[in-house]
Amino acid sequence: MHQVTPTRTFMGGLDHNDDLLAALTKICQNENIKLGKVEAIGAVKKAALGYYNQDKKEYSYFTIDRHLEILNLTGNISIKDGKPFVHAHVTLADDQGNSFGGHLIPGTIIFACEAIVQAFDGPEFKREVEPVTGLPLWE
Amino acid sequence: MHQVTPTRTFMGGLDHNDDLLAALTKICQNENIKLGKVEAIGAVKKAALGYYNQDKKEYSYFTIDRHLEILNLTGNISIKDGKPFVHAHVTLADDQGNSFGGHLIPGTIIFACEAIVQAFDGPEFKREVEPVTGLPLWE
Amino acid sequence: MHQVTPTRTFMGGLDHNDDLLAALTKICQNENIKLGKVEAIGAVKKAALGYYNQDKKEYSYFTIDRHLEILNLTGNISIKDGKPFVHAHVTLADDQGNSFGGHLIPGTIIFACEAIVQAFDGPEFKREVEPVTGLPLWE
C-alpha cells in the first residue's frame, strides 16, 4: 500500500446515452486525473460486463440487454498504456430487485448516472501484466 | 461535473428500528448538509425499494419482507424541493448470500447500520425533473 | 453520529493468495489505523461469509467455493477487544454475473484485490455487545 493525498473532488451527472466507461474515462482525461477513485449510482439501458476466468487467465464477456439500476459502481483510476485508466466494477438490479454485476467494459449505456470522482496525488500507479494472475496490476 | 470541496465527515451507528432513508435524511437536516455523499453497511428487518421503469418514466416499488444484510449503501446528498435530499441505492443479501437491491425508499427498517457521511462545499446541486428521463436530476 | 477528520489515505494491491480480511486488518495494524474506512474491488478464489440471524442473534456462516469477482467491498475500521477491527461487507459475482454477498469473515482468499483505506482522527469508536441486537456495535 502507498500513501496518497486526496486533492480535487468532482460530482455530477453523466450524459444520457453515453457509454458509462468512456464517460468516466473522459472525466479523467478532461480533468487530468491520473490517480484516484470513482463511485456512482444510477441506471443503465443495457450492461456489458466481464468476468475474469482465473484458470484460463482471460476475461469472458457478457451483456445484459435490459434496463437495470446501478446499485453501486466502485472504481479506481491509475495509468495503463500511458493513459488514465478507470478500473470499475458495477452492481446492477432488475425490476424484481435481482442483482447482477461484473467488471465494467465498453457497451454499458447510461440512462442516468450520478458520479463522484476524487483525484489523488501520489506515486505513479502504472498497470503492467503480472504473470501469476495474468492481470494488468500495479507494479 | 462540478468541483466540490469535502468539508465535514461524520461516522456512527443509526438507531435500531428507524426508517433507513429517514434516518439518513435527518442527519443531513441536523448537520445542515446540503451537498455530500453517504455510504453504509449493516442489516435491515425489511426493505422497500424502487426500480425506475425507463419506458414508462415512473418508479415501480416493491418490498422484501425478510431480514437482510446491507452489503452496500451508496448515496449522494443534494437539494430537492428546497430541502436536503438523500438519493441512495442499496445492495442487500439474504441468509443464502443471494443479493437484491434497488433505489432506497421509505419503509426500509434498520436492524443495525453503520454509516459514513461526508459533507461537501460547492455549487448548488438542485434537482429538477429532466424531460428525457423523467427523473429529478441535477440541472 | 460523531464528527471525524480524514487524515491519511492508502491505495494499493493486496497479495495474491492472502486471506482478504486478514490482509485488510494487517494494513490497519501496520499503519496504526484505529478509525477509518476501506473500499475495494477485485476477485477471490473462494469466499467465506456471514449472515446475521436477527431472531437467534447469531451469525450463520457459509462458503462459496468458486472463483468470484469482488463487485464491491465496503468497510469501516474501529476498535474491538483493544485492537483495530475491520467490519466489511462484500458483494461478489460469478461468471454469469449473478451476485452474492455477506459479512466478510476469514477464509475469503484473494486472487487480486485493489483497496483504498482512509484513516480518520476522531473520538474512540469501541465495539461492545449491544443487548437489543446482540451485535458488537459502537457504544
PDB file of C-alpha atoms in Angstrom, chain A residues 7-14 16 27 31 37 39-45 66-74 91 93-100 111-118, chain B residues 1-6 35-39 50-52 54-55 59-60 62 64 72 74-78 87-91 99-103 120 125 127 132-133 135-138:
ATOM      1  CA  THR A   7      -6.740  16.609  -3.969  1.00  0.00           C
ATOM      2  CA  ARG A   8      -9.702  17.570  -6.143  1.00  0.00           C
ATOM      3  CA  THR A   9     -13.243  16.122  -5.909  1.00  0.00           C
ATOM      4  CA  PHE A  10     -15.824  16.251  -8.703  1.00  0.00           C
ATOM      5  CA  MET A  11     -19.540  15.494  -8.559  1.00  0.00           C
ATOM      6  CA  GLY A  12     -22.160  15.498 -11.269  1.00  0.00           C
ATOM      7  CA  GLY A  13     -24.441  13.714 -13.633  1.00  0.00           C
ATOM      8  CA  LEU A  14     -23.211  11.851 -16.695  1.00  0.00           C
ATOM      9  CA  HIS A  16     -27.881  10.138 -21.085  1.00  0.00           C
ATOM     10  CA  ILE A  27     -13.659  12.956 -16.993  1.00  0.00           C
ATOM     11  CA  GLU A  31      -9.507  16.960 -15.573  1.00  0.00           C
ATOM     12  CA  LYS A  37     -11.257   6.788  -7.223  1.00  0.00           C
ATOM     13  CA  GLU A  39     -18.210   5.892  -7.240  1.00  0.00           C
ATOM     14  CA  ALA A  40     -21.637   6.164  -8.829  1.00  0.00           C
ATOM     15  CA  ILE A  41     -25.274   5.180  -8.754  1.00  0.00           C
ATOM     16  CA  GLY A  42     -27.902   5.448 -11.472  1.00  0.00           C
ATOM     17  CA  ALA A  43     -29.446   3.317 -14.177  1.00  0.00           C
ATOM     18  CA  VAL A  44     -28.337   1.805 -17.494  1.00  0.00           C
ATOM     19  CA  LYS A  45     -30.182   0.904 -20.676  1.00  0.00           C
ATOM     20  CA  ARG A  66     -32.203  -4.979 -20.093  1.00  0.00           C
ATOM     21  CA  HIS A  67     -32.862  -1.776 -18.226  1.00  0.00           C
ATOM     22  CA  LEU A  68     -31.106  -2.017 -14.864  1.00  0.00           C
ATOM     23  CA  GLU A  69     -30.481   0.125 -11.812  1.00  0.00           C
ATOM     24  CA  ILE A  70     -26.831   0.782 -10.925  1.00  0.00           C
ATOM     25  CA  LEU A  71     -26.807  -0.191  -7.252  1.00  0.00           C
ATOM     26  CA  ASN A  72     -23.151   0.681  -6.988  1.00  0.00           C
ATOM     27  CA  LEU A  73     -20.170   1.474  -9.179  1.00  0.00           C
ATOM     28  CA  THR A  74     -16.791   1.318  -7.440  1.00  0.00           C
ATOM     29  CA  THR A  91     -23.584  -3.994  -9.208  1.00  0.00           C
ATOM     30  CA  ALA A  93     -30.530  -4.763 -10.334  1.00  0.00           C
ATOM     31  CA  ASP A  94     -33.585  -5.591 -12.414  1.00  0.00           C
ATOM     32  CA  ASP A  95     -37.244  -4.747 -11.837  1.00  0.00           C
ATOM     33  CA  GLN A  96     -37.583  -7.588  -9.319  1.00  0.00           C
ATOM     34  CA  GLY A  97     -34.520  -6.402  -7.388  1.00  0.00           C
ATOM     35  CA  ASN A  98     -32.421  -9.358  -8.513  1.00  0.00           C
ATOM     36  CA  SER A  99     -28.842  -8.276  -8.734  1.00  0.00           C
ATOM     37  CA  PHE A 100     -26.029  -8.848 -11.189  1.00  0.00           C
ATOM     38  CA  PHE A 111     -29.795   6.072 -18.730  1.00  0.00           C
ATOM     39  CA  ALA A 112     -28.894   8.366 -15.820  1.00  0.00           C
ATOM     40  CA  CYS A 113     -25.808   8.304 -13.625  1.00  0.00           C
ATOM     41  CA  GLU A 114     -24.581  10.388 -10.685  1.00  0.00           C
ATOM     42  CA  ALA A 115     -20.860  10.099 -10.037  1.00  0.00           C
ATOM     43  CA  ILE A 116     -18.304  11.327  -7.532  1.00  0.00           C
ATOM     44  CA  VAL A 117     -14.681  11.305  -8.672  1.00  0.00           C
ATOM     45  CA  GLN A 118     -11.828  12.028  -6.309  1.00  0.00           C
TER      46      GLN A 118
ATOM     47  CA  MET B   1     -19.059  17.585 -13.436  1.00  0.00           C
ATOM     48  CA  HIS B   2     -18.515  20.306 -10.865  1.00  0.00           C
ATOM     49  CA  GLN B   3     -15.639  20.615  -8.464  1.00  0.00           C
ATOM     50  CA  VAL B   4     -16.669  20.323  -4.809  1.00  0.00           C
ATOM     51  CA  THR B   5     -14.716  20.512  -1.571  1.00  0.00           C
ATOM     52  CA  PRO B   6     -15.066  17.871   1.146  1.00  0.00           C
ATOM     53  CA  LEU B  35     -24.235  18.541  -0.592  1.00  0.00           C
ATOM     54  CA  GLY B  36     -22.279  15.367   0.007  1.00  0.00           C
ATOM     55  CA  LYS B  37     -22.198  11.619  -0.035  1.00  0.00           C
ATOM     56  CA  VAL B  38     -23.100   8.718   2.196  1.00  0.00           C
ATOM     57  CA  GLU B  39     -22.079   5.075   2.466  1.00  0.00           C
ATOM     58  CA  GLY B  50     -37.772   1.223  -6.197  1.00  0.00           C
ATOM     59  CA  TYR B  51     -36.904   0.332  -9.778  1.00  0.00           C
ATOM     60  CA  TYR B  52     -37.217   3.016 -12.435  1.00  0.00           C
ATOM     61  CA  GLN B  54     -37.283   3.734 -18.236  1.00  0.00           C
ATOM     62  CA  ASP B  55     -40.080   3.285 -20.797  1.00  0.00           C
ATOM     63  CA  TYR B  59     -40.791   4.078 -10.471  1.00  0.00           C
ATOM     64  CA  SER B  60     -42.265   0.730  -9.573  1.00  0.00           C
ATOM     65  CA  PHE B  62     -41.589  -3.436  -4.112  1.00  0.00           C
ATOM     66  CA  ILE B  64     -38.740  -7.581   0.547  1.00  0.00           C
ATOM     67  CA  ASN B  72     -23.598  -1.660   0.496  1.00  0.00           C
ATOM     68  CA  THR B  74     -24.192   4.299  -1.775  1.00  0.00           C
ATOM     69  CA  GLY B  75     -25.794   7.705  -1.922  1.00  0.00           C
ATOM     70  CA  ASN B  76     -25.421  11.368  -2.628  1.00  0.00           C
ATOM     71  CA  ILE B  77     -26.886  14.421  -0.905  1.00  0.00           C
ATOM     72  CA  SER B  78     -28.253  17.447  -2.738  1.00  0.00           C
ATOM     73  CA  HIS B  87     -30.534   9.659  -3.163  1.00  0.00           C
ATOM     74  CA  ALA B  88     -29.337   6.196  -2.194  1.00  0.00           C
ATOM     75  CA  HIS B  89     -29.179   2.736  -3.708  1.00  0.00           C
ATOM     76  CA  VAL B  90     -28.769  -0.377  -1.583  1.00  0.00           C
ATOM     77  CA  THR B  91     -27.440  -3.866  -2.196  1.00  0.00           C
ATOM     78  CA  SER B  99     -28.337 -10.497  -3.376  1.00  0.00           C
ATOM     79  CA  PHE B 100     -31.014  -7.956  -4.199  1.00  0.00           C
ATOM     80  CA  GLY B 101     -31.252  -4.229  -4.392  1.00  0.00           C
ATOM     81  CA  GLY B 102     -32.729  -1.047  -5.704  1.00  0.00           C
ATOM     82  CA  HIS B 103     -33.451   2.605  -5.088  1.00  0.00           C
ATOM     83  CA  PHE B 120     -19.146  18.974   0.521  1.00  0.00           C
ATOM     84  CA  PHE B 125     -26.936  20.946  -6.705  1.00  0.00           C
ATOM     85  CA  ARG B 127     -32.923  18.519  -8.514  1.00  0.00           C
ATOM     86  CA  VAL B 132     -35.823  12.974 -21.429  1.00  0.00           C
ATOM     87  CA  THR B 133     -35.535  10.613 -18.446  1.00  0.00           C
ATOM     88  CA  LEU B 135     -36.133  11.828 -13.337  1.00  0.00           C
ATOM     89  CA  PRO B 136     -35.392  14.628 -10.838  1.00  0.00           C
ATOM     90  CA  LEU B 137     -31.797  15.178 -11.955  1.00  0.00           C
ATOM     91  CA  TRP B 138     -29.349  17.996 -11.273  1.00  0.00           C
TER      92      TRP B 138
END
